[in-house]
Every structure is written in structure tokens, then in C-alpha cells.
Coordinates of C-alpha atoms (C1' of nucleotides) in Angstrom, one line a residue:
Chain A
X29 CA 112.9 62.8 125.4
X30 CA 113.1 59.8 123.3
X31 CA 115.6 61.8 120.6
X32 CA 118.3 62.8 122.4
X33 CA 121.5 62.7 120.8
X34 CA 123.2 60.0 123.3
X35 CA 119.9 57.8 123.3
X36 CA 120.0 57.3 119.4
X37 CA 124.0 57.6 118.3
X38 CA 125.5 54.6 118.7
X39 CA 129.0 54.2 120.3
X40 CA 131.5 53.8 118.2
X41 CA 135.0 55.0 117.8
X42 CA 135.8 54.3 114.0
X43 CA 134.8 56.6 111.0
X44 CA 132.2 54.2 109.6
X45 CA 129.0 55.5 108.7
X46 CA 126.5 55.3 111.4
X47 CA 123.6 54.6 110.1
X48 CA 121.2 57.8 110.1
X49 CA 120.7 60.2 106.7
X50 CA 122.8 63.4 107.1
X51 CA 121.7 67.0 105.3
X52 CA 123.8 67.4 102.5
X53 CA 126.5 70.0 103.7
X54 CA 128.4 72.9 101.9
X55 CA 129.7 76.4 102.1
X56 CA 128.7 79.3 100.0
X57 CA 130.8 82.5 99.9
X58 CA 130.2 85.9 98.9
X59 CA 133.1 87.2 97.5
X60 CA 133.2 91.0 97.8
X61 CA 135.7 93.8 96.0
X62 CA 135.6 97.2 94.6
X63 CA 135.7 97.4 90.8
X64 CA 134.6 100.6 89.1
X65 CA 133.9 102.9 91.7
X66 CA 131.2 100.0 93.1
X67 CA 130.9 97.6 95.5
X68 CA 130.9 93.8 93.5
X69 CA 130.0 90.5 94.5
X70 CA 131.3 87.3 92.4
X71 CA 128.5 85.1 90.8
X72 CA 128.7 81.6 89.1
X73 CA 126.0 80.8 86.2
X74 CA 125.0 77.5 87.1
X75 CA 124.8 75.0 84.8
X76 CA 123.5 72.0 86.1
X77 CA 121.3 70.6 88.8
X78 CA 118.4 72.7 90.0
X79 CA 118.2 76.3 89.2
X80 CA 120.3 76.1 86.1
X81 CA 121.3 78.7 84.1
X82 CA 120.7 80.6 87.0
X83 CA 123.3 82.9 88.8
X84 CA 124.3 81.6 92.5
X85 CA 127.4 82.2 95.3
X86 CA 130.3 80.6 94.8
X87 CA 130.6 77.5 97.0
X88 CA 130.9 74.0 97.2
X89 CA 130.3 70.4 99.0
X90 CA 132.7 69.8 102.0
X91 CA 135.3 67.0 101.2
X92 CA 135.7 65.6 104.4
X93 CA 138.9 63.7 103.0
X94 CA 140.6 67.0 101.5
X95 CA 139.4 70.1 104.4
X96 CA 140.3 69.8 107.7
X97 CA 137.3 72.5 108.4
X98 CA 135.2 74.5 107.3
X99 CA 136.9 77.7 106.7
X100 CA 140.1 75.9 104.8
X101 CA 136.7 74.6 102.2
X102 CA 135.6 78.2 102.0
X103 CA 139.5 79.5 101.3
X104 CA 139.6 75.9 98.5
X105 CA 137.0 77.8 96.5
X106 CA 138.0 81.2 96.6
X107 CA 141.5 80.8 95.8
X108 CA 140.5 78.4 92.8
X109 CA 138.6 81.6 91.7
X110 CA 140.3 84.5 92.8
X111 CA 143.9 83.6 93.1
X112 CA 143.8 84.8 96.6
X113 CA 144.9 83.0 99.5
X114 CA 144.1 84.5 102.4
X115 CA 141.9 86.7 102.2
X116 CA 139.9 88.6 105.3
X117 CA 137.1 85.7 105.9
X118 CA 134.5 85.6 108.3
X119 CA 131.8 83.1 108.9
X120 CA 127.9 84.6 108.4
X121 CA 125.6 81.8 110.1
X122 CA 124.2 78.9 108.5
X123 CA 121.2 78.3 106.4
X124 CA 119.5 74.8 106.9
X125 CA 116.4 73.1 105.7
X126 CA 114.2 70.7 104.4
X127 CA 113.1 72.8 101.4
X128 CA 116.1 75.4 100.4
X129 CA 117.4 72.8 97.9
X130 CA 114.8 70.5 96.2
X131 CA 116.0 67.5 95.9
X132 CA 117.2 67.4 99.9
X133 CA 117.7 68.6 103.2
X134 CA 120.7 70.7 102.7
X135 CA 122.9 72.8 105.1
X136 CA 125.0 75.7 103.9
X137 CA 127.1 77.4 105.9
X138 CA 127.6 80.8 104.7
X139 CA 131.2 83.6 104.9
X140 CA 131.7 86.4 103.4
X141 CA 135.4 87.5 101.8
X142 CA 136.7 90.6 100.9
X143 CA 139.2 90.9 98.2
X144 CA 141.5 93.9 97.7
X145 CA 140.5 95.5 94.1
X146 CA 144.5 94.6 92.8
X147 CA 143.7 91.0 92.7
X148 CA 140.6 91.3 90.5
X149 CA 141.8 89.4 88.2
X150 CA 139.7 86.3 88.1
X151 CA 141.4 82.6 87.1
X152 CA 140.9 80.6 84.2
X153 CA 137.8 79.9 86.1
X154 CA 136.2 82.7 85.1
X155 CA 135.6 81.5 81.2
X156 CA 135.1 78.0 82.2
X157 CA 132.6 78.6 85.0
X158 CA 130.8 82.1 83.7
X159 CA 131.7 83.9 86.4
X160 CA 131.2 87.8 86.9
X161 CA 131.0 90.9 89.1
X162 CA 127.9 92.0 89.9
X163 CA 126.9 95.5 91.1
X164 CA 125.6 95.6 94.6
X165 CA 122.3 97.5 94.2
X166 CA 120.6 98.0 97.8
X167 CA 121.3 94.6 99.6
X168 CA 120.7 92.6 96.4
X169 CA 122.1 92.1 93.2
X170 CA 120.4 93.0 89.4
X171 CA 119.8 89.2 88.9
X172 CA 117.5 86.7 90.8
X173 CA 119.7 84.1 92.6
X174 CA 119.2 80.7 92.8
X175 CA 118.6 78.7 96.2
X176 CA 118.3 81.5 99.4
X177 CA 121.4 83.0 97.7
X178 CA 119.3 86.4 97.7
X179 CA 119.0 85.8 101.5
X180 CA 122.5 84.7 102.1
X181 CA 123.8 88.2 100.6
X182 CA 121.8 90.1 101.5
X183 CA 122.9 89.1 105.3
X184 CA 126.5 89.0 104.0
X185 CA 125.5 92.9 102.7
X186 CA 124.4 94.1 105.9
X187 CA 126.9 92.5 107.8
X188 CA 129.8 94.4 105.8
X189 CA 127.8 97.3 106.5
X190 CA 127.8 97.0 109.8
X191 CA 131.1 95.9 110.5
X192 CA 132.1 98.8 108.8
X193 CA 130.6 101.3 111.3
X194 CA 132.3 100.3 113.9
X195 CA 136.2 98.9 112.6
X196 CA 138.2 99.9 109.5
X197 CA 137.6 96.6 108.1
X198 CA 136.9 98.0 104.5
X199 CA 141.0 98.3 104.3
X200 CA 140.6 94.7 103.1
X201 CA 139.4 96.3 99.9
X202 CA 142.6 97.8 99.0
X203 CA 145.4 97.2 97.5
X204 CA 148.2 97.3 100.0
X205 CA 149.1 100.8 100.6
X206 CA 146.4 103.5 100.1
X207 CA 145.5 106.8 101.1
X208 CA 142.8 107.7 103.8
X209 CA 140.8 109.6 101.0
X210 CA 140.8 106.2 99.0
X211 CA 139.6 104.3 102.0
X212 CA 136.8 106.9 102.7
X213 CA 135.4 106.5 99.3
X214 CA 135.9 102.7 99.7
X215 CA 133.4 103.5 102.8
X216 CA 130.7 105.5 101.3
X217 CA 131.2 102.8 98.6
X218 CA 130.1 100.2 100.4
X219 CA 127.8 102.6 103.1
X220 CA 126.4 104.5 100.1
X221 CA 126.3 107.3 102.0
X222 CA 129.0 110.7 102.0
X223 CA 131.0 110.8 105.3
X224 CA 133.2 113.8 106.3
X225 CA 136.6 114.2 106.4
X226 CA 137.3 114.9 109.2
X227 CA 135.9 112.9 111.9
X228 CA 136.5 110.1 109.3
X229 CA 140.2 110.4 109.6
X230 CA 139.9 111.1 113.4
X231 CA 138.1 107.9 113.8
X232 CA 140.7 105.9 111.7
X233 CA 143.8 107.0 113.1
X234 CA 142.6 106.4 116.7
X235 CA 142.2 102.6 116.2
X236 CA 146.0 102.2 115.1
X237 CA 145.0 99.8 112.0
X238 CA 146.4 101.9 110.0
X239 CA 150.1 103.4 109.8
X240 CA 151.8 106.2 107.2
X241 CA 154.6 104.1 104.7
X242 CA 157.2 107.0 104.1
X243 CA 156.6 108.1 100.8
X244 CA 154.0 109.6 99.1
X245 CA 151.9 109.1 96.0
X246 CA 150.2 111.4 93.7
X247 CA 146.5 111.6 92.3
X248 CA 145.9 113.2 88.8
X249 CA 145.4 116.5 90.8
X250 CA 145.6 118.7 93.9
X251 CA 148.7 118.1 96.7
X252 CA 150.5 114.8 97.3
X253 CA 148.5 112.1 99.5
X254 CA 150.2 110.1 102.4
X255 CA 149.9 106.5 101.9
X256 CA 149.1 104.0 104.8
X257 CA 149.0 100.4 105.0
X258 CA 147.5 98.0 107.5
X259 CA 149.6 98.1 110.7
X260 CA 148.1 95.7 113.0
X261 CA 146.4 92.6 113.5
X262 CA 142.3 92.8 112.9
X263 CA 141.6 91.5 116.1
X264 CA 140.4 93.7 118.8
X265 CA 140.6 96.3 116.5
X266 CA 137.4 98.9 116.8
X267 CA 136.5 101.7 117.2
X268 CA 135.2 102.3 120.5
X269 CA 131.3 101.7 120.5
X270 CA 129.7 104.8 122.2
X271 CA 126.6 102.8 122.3
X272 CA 128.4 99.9 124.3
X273 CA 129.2 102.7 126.6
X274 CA 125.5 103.3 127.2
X275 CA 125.3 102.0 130.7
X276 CA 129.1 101.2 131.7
X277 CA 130.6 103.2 134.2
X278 CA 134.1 104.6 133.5
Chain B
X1 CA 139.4 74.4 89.7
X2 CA 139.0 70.2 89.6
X3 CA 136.7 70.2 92.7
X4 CA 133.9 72.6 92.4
X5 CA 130.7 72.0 93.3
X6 CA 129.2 72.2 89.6
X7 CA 132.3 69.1 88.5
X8 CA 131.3 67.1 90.8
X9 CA 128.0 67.0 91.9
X10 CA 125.5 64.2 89.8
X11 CA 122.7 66.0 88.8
X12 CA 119.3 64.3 90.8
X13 CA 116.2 65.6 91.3
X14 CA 115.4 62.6 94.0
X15 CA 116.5 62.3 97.3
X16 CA 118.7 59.6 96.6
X17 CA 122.5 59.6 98.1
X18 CA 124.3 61.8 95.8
X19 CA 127.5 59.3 96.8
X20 CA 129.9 61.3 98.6
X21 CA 130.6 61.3 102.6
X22 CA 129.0 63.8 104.2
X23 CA 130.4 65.0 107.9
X24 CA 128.0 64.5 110.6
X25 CA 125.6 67.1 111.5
X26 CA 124.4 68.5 114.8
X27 CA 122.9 71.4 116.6
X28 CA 124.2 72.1 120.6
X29 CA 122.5 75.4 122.2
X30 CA 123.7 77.0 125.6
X31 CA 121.0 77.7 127.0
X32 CA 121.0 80.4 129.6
X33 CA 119.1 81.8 132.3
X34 CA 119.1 83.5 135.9
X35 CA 119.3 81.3 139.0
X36 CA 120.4 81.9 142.7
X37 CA 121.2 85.8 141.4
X38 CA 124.1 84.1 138.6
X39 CA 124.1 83.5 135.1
X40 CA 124.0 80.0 134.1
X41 CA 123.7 77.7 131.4
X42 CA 122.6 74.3 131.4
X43 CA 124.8 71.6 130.8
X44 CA 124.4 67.0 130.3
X45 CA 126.3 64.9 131.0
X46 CA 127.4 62.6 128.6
X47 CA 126.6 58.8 129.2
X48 CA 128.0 57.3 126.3
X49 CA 130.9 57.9 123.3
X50 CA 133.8 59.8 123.8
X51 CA 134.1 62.3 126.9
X52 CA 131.4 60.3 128.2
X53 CA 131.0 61.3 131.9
X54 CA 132.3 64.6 130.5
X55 CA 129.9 68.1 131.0
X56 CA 128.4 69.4 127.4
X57 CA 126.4 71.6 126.1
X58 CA 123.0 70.1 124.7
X59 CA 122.2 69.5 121.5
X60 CA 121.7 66.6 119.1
X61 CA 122.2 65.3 115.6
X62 CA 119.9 67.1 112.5
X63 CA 116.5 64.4 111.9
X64 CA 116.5 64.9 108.4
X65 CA 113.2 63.2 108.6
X66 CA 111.7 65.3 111.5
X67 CA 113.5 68.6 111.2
X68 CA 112.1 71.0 108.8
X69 CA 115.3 73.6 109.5
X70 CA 118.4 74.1 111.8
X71 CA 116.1 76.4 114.4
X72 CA 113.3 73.3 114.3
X73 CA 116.1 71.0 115.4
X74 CA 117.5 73.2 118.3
X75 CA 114.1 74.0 119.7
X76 CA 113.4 70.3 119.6
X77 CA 116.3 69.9 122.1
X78 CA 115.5 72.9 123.6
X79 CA 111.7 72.0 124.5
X80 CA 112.3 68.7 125.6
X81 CA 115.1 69.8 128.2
X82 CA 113.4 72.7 129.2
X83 CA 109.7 72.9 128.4
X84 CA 110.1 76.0 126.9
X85 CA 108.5 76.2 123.4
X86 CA 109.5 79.7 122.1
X87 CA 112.4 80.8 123.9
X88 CA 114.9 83.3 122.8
X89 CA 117.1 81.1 120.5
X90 CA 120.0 83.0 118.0
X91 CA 122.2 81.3 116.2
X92 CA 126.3 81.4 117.2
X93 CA 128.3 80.1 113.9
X94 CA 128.9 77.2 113.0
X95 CA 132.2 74.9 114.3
X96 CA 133.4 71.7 111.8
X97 CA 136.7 70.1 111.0
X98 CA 138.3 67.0 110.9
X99 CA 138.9 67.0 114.6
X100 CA 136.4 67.8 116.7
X101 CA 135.3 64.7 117.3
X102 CA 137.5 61.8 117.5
X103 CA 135.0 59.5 115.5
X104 CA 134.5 61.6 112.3
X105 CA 134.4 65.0 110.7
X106 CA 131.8 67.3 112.3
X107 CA 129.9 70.0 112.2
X108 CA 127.9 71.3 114.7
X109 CA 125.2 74.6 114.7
X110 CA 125.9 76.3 117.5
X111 CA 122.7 78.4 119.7
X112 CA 122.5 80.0 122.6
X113 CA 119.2 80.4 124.1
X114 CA 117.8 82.6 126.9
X115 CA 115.2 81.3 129.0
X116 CA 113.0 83.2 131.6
X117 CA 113.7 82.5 135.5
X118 CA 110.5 81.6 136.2
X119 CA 110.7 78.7 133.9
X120 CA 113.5 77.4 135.2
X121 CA 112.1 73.8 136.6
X122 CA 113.4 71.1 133.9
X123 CA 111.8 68.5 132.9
X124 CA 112.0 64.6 133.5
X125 CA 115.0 64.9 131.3
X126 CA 116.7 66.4 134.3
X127 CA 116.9 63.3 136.3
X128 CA 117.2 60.5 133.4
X129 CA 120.1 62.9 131.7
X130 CA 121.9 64.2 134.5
X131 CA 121.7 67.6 133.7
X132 CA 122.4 70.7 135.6
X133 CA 122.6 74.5 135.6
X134 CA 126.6 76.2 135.9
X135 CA 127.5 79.2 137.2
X136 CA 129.1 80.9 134.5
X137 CA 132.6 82.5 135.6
X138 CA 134.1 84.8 133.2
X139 CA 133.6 82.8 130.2
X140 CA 133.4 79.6 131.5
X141 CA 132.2 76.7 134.3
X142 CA 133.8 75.4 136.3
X143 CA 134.4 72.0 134.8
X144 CA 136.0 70.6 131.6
X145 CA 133.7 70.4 128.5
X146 CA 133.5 67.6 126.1
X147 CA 134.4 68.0 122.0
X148 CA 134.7 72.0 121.8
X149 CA 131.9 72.9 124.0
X150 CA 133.9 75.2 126.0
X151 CA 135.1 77.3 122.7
X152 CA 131.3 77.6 121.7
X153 CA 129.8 78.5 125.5
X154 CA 132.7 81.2 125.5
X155 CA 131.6 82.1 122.1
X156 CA 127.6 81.9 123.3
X157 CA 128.8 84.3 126.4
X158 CA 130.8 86.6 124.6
X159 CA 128.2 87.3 122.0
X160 CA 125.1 88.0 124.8
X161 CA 127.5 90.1 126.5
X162 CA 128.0 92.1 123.5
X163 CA 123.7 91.9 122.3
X164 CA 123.0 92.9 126.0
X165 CA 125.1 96.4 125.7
X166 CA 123.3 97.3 122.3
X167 CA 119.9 96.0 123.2
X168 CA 117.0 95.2 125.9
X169 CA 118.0 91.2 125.0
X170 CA 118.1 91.1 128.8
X171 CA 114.2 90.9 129.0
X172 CA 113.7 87.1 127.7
X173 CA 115.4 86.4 130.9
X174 CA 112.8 87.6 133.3
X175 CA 109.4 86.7 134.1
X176 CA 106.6 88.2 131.7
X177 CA 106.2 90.9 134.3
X178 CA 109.2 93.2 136.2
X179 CA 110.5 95.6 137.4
X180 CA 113.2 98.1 136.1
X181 CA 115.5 97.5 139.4
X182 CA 115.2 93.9 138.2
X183 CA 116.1 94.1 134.3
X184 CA 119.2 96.1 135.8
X185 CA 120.3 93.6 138.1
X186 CA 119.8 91.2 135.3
X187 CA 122.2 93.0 133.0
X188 CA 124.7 93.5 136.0
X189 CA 124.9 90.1 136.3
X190 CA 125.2 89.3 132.5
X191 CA 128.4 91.9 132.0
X192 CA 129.8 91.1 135.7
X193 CA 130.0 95.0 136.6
X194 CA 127.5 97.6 138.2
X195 CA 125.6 99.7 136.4
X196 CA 124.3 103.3 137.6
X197 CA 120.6 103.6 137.2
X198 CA 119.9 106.6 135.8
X199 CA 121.7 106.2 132.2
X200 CA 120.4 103.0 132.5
X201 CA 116.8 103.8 132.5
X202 CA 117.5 106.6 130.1
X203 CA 118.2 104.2 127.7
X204 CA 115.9 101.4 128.2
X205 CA 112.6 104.2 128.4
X206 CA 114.0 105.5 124.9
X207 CA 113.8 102.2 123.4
X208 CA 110.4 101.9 124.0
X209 CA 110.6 97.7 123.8
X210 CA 109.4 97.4 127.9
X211 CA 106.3 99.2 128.8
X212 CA 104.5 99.6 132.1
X213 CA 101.7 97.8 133.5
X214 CA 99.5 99.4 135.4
X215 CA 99.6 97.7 138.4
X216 CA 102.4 97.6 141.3
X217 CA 104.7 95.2 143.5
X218 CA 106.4 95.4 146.2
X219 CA 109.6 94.0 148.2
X220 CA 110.3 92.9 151.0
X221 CA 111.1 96.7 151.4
X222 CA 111.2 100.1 150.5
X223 CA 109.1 101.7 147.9
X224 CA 106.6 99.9 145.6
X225 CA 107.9 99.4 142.0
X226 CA 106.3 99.7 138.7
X227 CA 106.5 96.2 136.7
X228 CA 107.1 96.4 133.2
X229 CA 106.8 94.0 130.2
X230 CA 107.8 93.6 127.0
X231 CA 106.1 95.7 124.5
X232 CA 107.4 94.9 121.0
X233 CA 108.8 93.0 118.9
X234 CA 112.8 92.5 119.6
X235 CA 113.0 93.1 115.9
X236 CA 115.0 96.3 114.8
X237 CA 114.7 97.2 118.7
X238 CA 118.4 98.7 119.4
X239 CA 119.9 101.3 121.3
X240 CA 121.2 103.4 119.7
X241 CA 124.8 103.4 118.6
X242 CA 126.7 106.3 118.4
X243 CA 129.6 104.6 117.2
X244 CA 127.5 103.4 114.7
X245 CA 127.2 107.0 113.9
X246 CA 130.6 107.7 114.5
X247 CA 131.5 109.0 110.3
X248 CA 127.5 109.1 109.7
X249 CA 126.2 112.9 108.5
X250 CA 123.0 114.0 109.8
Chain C
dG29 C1' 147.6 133.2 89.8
dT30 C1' 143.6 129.0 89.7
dA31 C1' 142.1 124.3 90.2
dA32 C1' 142.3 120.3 92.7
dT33 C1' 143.0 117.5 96.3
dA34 C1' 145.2 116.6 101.2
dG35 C1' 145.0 117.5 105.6
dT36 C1' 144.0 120.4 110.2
dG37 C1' 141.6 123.3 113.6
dT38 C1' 137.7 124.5 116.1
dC39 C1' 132.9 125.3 117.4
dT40 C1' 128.6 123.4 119.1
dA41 C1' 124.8 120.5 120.2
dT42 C1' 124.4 116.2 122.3
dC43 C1' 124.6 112.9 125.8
dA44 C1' 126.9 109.2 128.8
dG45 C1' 128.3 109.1 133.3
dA46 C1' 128.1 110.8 138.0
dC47 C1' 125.6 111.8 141.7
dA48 C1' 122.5 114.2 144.5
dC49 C1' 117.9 114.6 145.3
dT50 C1' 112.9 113.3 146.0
dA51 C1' 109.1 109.6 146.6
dT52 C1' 106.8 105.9 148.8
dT53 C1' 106.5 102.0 151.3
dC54 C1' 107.3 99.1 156.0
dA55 C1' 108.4 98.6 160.8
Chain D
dT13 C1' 110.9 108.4 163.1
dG14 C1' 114.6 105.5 160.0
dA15 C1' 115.7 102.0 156.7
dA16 C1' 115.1 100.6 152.2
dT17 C1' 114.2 100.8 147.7
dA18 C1' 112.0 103.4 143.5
dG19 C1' 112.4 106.9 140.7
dT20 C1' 113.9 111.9 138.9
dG21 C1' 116.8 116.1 138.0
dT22 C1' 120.9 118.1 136.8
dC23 C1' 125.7 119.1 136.0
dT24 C1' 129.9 118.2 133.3
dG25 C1' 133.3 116.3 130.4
dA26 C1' 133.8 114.1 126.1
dT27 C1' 132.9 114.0 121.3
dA28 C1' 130.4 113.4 116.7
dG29 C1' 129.2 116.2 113.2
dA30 C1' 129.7 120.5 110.7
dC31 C1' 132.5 123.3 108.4
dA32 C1' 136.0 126.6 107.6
dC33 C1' 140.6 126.9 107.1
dT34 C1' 145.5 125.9 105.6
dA35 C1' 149.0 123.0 102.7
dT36 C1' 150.9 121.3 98.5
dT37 C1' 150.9 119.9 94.1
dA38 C1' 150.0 120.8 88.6
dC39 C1' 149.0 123.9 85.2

DNA sequence: GTAATAGTGTCTATCAGACACTATTCA
DNA sequence: TGAATAGTGTCTGATAGACACTATTAC
């Protein structure tokens, strides 16, 4: 007990510096969207600094002057390179260690994004930096990844997937209005598995996200499809978890 | 696209100061466990700084010289308070802005542990720290916290509420050895409602993560009871979901 | 008409939840 | 014997998954 937090910090009640060596701290994002009937994630070549030349998350060191948390330093980076501002966001965990960068102890705290395929369109930043959409193959990507990038999306992967299974989150995918077919094939996209129809589209209405737009849009084929757009707020939004069920009684 | 992480970070293969302010960095864990038939978590309270003679959760800044990773630092804390060297420990998220604490930008790793009841006697720390076990009500204790301790014990007790209905988490809260009427109680006490007991040992049998040890106990009444202990590894150890299954083909 | 896709209706095997029942101890 | 707790058996309502069916467009 001779580390405790209160027996080594000193008081003080000013922003200096007091005195110990912090980790090094950022925040790496894995940028997901839909291009080309596949699930993408957004890679940056590196070009300096360890690992260069190598491909990596998107991500940066957090400016204590310019973001007033964490989040608003993920959304800085991925609206330099995407163009979009607010995006569906959600925190992963955090990876931390002596050894995951080598020329420190380094702390990265990890989100994942998911872009609607519309705003694909990548910023200047995409010539400047080398940046590009690659293929989700598995939980990995076709390239080795510098750091514990690998690690970081491949949680970021299975985290999608499971959020999937039990909320219509994948409607952050798509462009604003949609059809239910579209976002079922934006599912098995990102599942990689077939669902059926039907209990698909039971499942979907009965959590209200979504609501029919009057008026209708047409594929290249077969009958007219109604569109739907988001209707609520994500929060509290799931379908019910039978499994959460498992010992409740009603 | 001035500020990304490639502009502006000097390239060093040393351990030198890169040159930029770094926020402060901390693990804090709730630790939980079983006392007096209540959840609780253990809570310090603070001596020095700001909120001192507040209630927080306990945790501590990231040795960058001692630590070899985020989970290394949390047991540290952990072990010291409790005496418990491999608990169950899971990472939360991650809290940090500008504002959480009124001396400087900070981050903190936030944990929640689960410790057994039967290791429940804390160490000197207990007396030299003030530190005591609350009755957690709802989401909360019954007195203030200090910084955002209270947003990150909700968070801790929302999230082992929500492990606890898709898997036998409950277990690292008991002694090595119980009984089935006692994991129950357990998880009764962890979602705040009754649970009946034939679903309930349905489900826990078809895991297959407790088995029985031959051997019985008895109460203080009634029929002897088989005692159980863990038989696996909690790894890939769930009920199973059938929401999760919810759009999933056979 | 056919092809193609959107959308609905319905059957069935499964199982969570309810609850009654049996089993085994102590006093 | 009764009280108390452990442990099992079984019924039922709900529903996920399967799949057939209808609807509406273009050609």
C-alpha cells in the first residue's frame, strides 16, 4: 500500500504538470461503411514513425488544449477524413501497455463509427494521407496492421456483429431512407450469413427504429419497395433479448 | 486535416518526451461483492485534493515504470485493497475530458471487479484508507461520489446486471464451492428481482460452466444440497441467446 | 403472359415461465 | 409427525425459423 493514488499525487489545484511520466494517449477509430456490396473499414498507410509504410486505424494524439473529451477527438479525425459529422460512435475499450508501441507506454482508446455508404466520399485527405477501404475478410482485413490495430478491429468486428443481433443498428449504414430489403442485405453484409424475410421484417418493425416515408422507390426490377427512415432515437432501442428472459419472471 | 497524428508527431524511437501535454492517466475499478445478503462495492475515501473527504471508487494513476498494461495497473490497486490476486476484473470504457477533474484533463480506465464473499476481509489498507463496502441501491450508494465516480459505478452496475442475464458471471462471487440455491440467490440479489428455480437451473446445467462435487452440505435446515464449482473457463461460456438468434437460419 | 422483387400469412418445433410435485434432512 | 429446503416433472403460451403464398411493377 505504498502506491495509492492519494499517497503519491500531490495536491494541487492548477494545471501544472505534476511531476510523474504519463503513457502517451490517443484514440484509434475504425471507420466502417458499405461499398460494393461489402463491409469496409478505412485504413491510413503510415508514413513515419514505427511501422511505416504500413497500413493502421485512423487516429490520433489527444490535444488536451483543442478536445474537451475523448469522443469530440475521435469525431476531429473522422470528420477531417470523412466529411461526416456525427456519425453513430461508440467507444470499444482501451488498449494499454508497455510494449504495444515501441518507443513507449502508450494508451489507445479504441471506437468504432459507422458511416452511411452516401457519404463515401473521402476528403482531400484521402490523396494526401493514402487512405482506402479495405474488405472486411473474417474479422480481419487482407493487409497486416501496424501496432494491435489487427486486435483493435477485430474487437471493433465482432462488436458490430453483435450489436447487430440484437438492435437495427446497421441502419447507420444507409443512406437516409432505404428499404427493409436493403437493410437486410446490409445485415447479411456485415453478419455474412442469409437471414429470412420474414422474421427479419417482423423483428424490425417491432422495435419502432424504423418508420415508412410516403413514397416509394423503385429497384431495376420486380414491384415498388416502401422506403423507411430512422424514426427514433438509438437509445433503448432493441430487440427484446429472449436470452435476457432466461430466468426473469413475467 | 492540419492535426493528424502522422503531422504532428516527431518521429523517435527513444523514450524521450515527444513534447506535447498529455492528460493524466488513471485506472478506478468497482469492485463488487456479496456481504450481509446485498451487493456492494467498495468505496475510499479521499484524504487529499479535490472532493477530499468525498466517497470514490478506487483506483490510481498508470506507473509507467511499474505497470506493464491497463489490467496490471488495476490489479495492482485491486490486490493491495483487497488481497485478491486474480479476481474477476473486465474492463467498463474509458471516461476523459477537460472536466472531470478540476486540476487537469483526465482520463480514467474504468473496471469493475467481482470478488468472492469469502474473501471479503480487507487488508490494512482498510483502516489507513478509510475504506468501506456500500450497499448498492438501484444504481447507486447512498452517498455522493467524488469526480464522476457515480456515472462509472452506475455504468459498472448496469453492465454486470446485463453479463449476469447472458451468463454464469455470478459464480466469481461465491466461495470456490456452492450450492445452486446459493448462485440463485446471488443473481437475485444482482438484478433486484426473484427468480423461479426451475428455468433457472435449466439454464445454468445447460451451460455446463458449474459442475458438482461430490460431496454434500447442509443448512441450518431442510434437505442437504449438492455444492457445485466452477468447471471451465468463463471464456465463450454463454447462455444462449435467442435473440441473438432472432433473424439467424438454422 | 413471365421475370423479378416486395411484402404477408401460417405452421411447427422449441422453450421460457409457471407451478405442482417429490426427496431428504432436522427437530 | 411437520417444517424447511433441495431438486424434478410437466403444461402452456409465445415465438423463431421455415416456407408458401400474394402483390405490384417492367417487359
Amino acid at each position: 500500500m505504498t502506491d495509492t493514488e492519494i499517497g503519491k499525487e500531490p495536491f494541487m489545484d492548477t494545471y501544472e504538470d505534476p511531476g510523474y511520466a504519463r503513457p502517451d494517449a490517443r484514440v484509434d477509430v475504425a471507420i466502417f461503411s458499405v461499398r460494393d456490396a461489402a463491409l469496409k473499414v478505412l485504413l491510413i498507410k503510415r508514413r513515419v514513425g514505427p511501422f511505416k509504410g504500413q497500413w493502421a486505424l485512423p487516429g490520433g494524439t489527444i490535444h488536451i488544449e483543442e478536445d474537451t473529451d475523448l469522443e469530440s477527438a475521435a469525431k476531429r479525425r473522422l470528420k477531417a477524413l470523412t466529411g461526416v459529422a456525427s456519425p453513430y460512435l461508440e467507444q470499444l475499450r482501451t488498449y494499454g501497455s508497455r510494449d504495444r508501441d515501441p518507443r513507449r507506454w502508450s494508451l489507445t482508446v479504441g471506437y468504432y463509427a459507422l458511416v452511411p455508404s452516401e457519404t463515401l466520399s473521402l476528403q482531400a485527405a484521402e490523396e494526401a494521407e493514402d487512405a482506402r477501404w479495405y474488405t472486411i475478410d473474417g474479422d480481419t482485413v487482407s493487409v497486416p496492421l501496424a501496432f494491435d490495430h489487427a486486435q483493435i478491429l477485430s474487437n471493433a468486428v465482432t462488436r458490430l456483429r453483435s450489436k447487430v443481433e440484437y438492435s437495427p443498428v446497421a441502419v447507420h449504414l444507409l443512406p437516409e431512407q432505404f428499404t427493409l430489403a436493403e437493410l437486410q442485405r446490409t445485415y447479411e453484409l456485415i453478419l455474412g450469413e442469409t437471414l429470412d424475410k420474414s422474421p427479419f421484417r417482423r423483428q424490425v418493425k417491432a422495435t419502432g427504429l424504423v418508420e415508412p416515408v410516403k413514397g416509394r422507390m423503385r429497384q431495376g426490377a420486380g414491384r415498388p419497395a416502401q422506403l423507411y427512415r430512422f424514426a427514433k432515437r438509438y437509445d433503448a432501442l432493441f430487440f427484446p433479448r429472449s436470452l435476457a428472459r432466461a430466468h426473469r419472471p413475467v
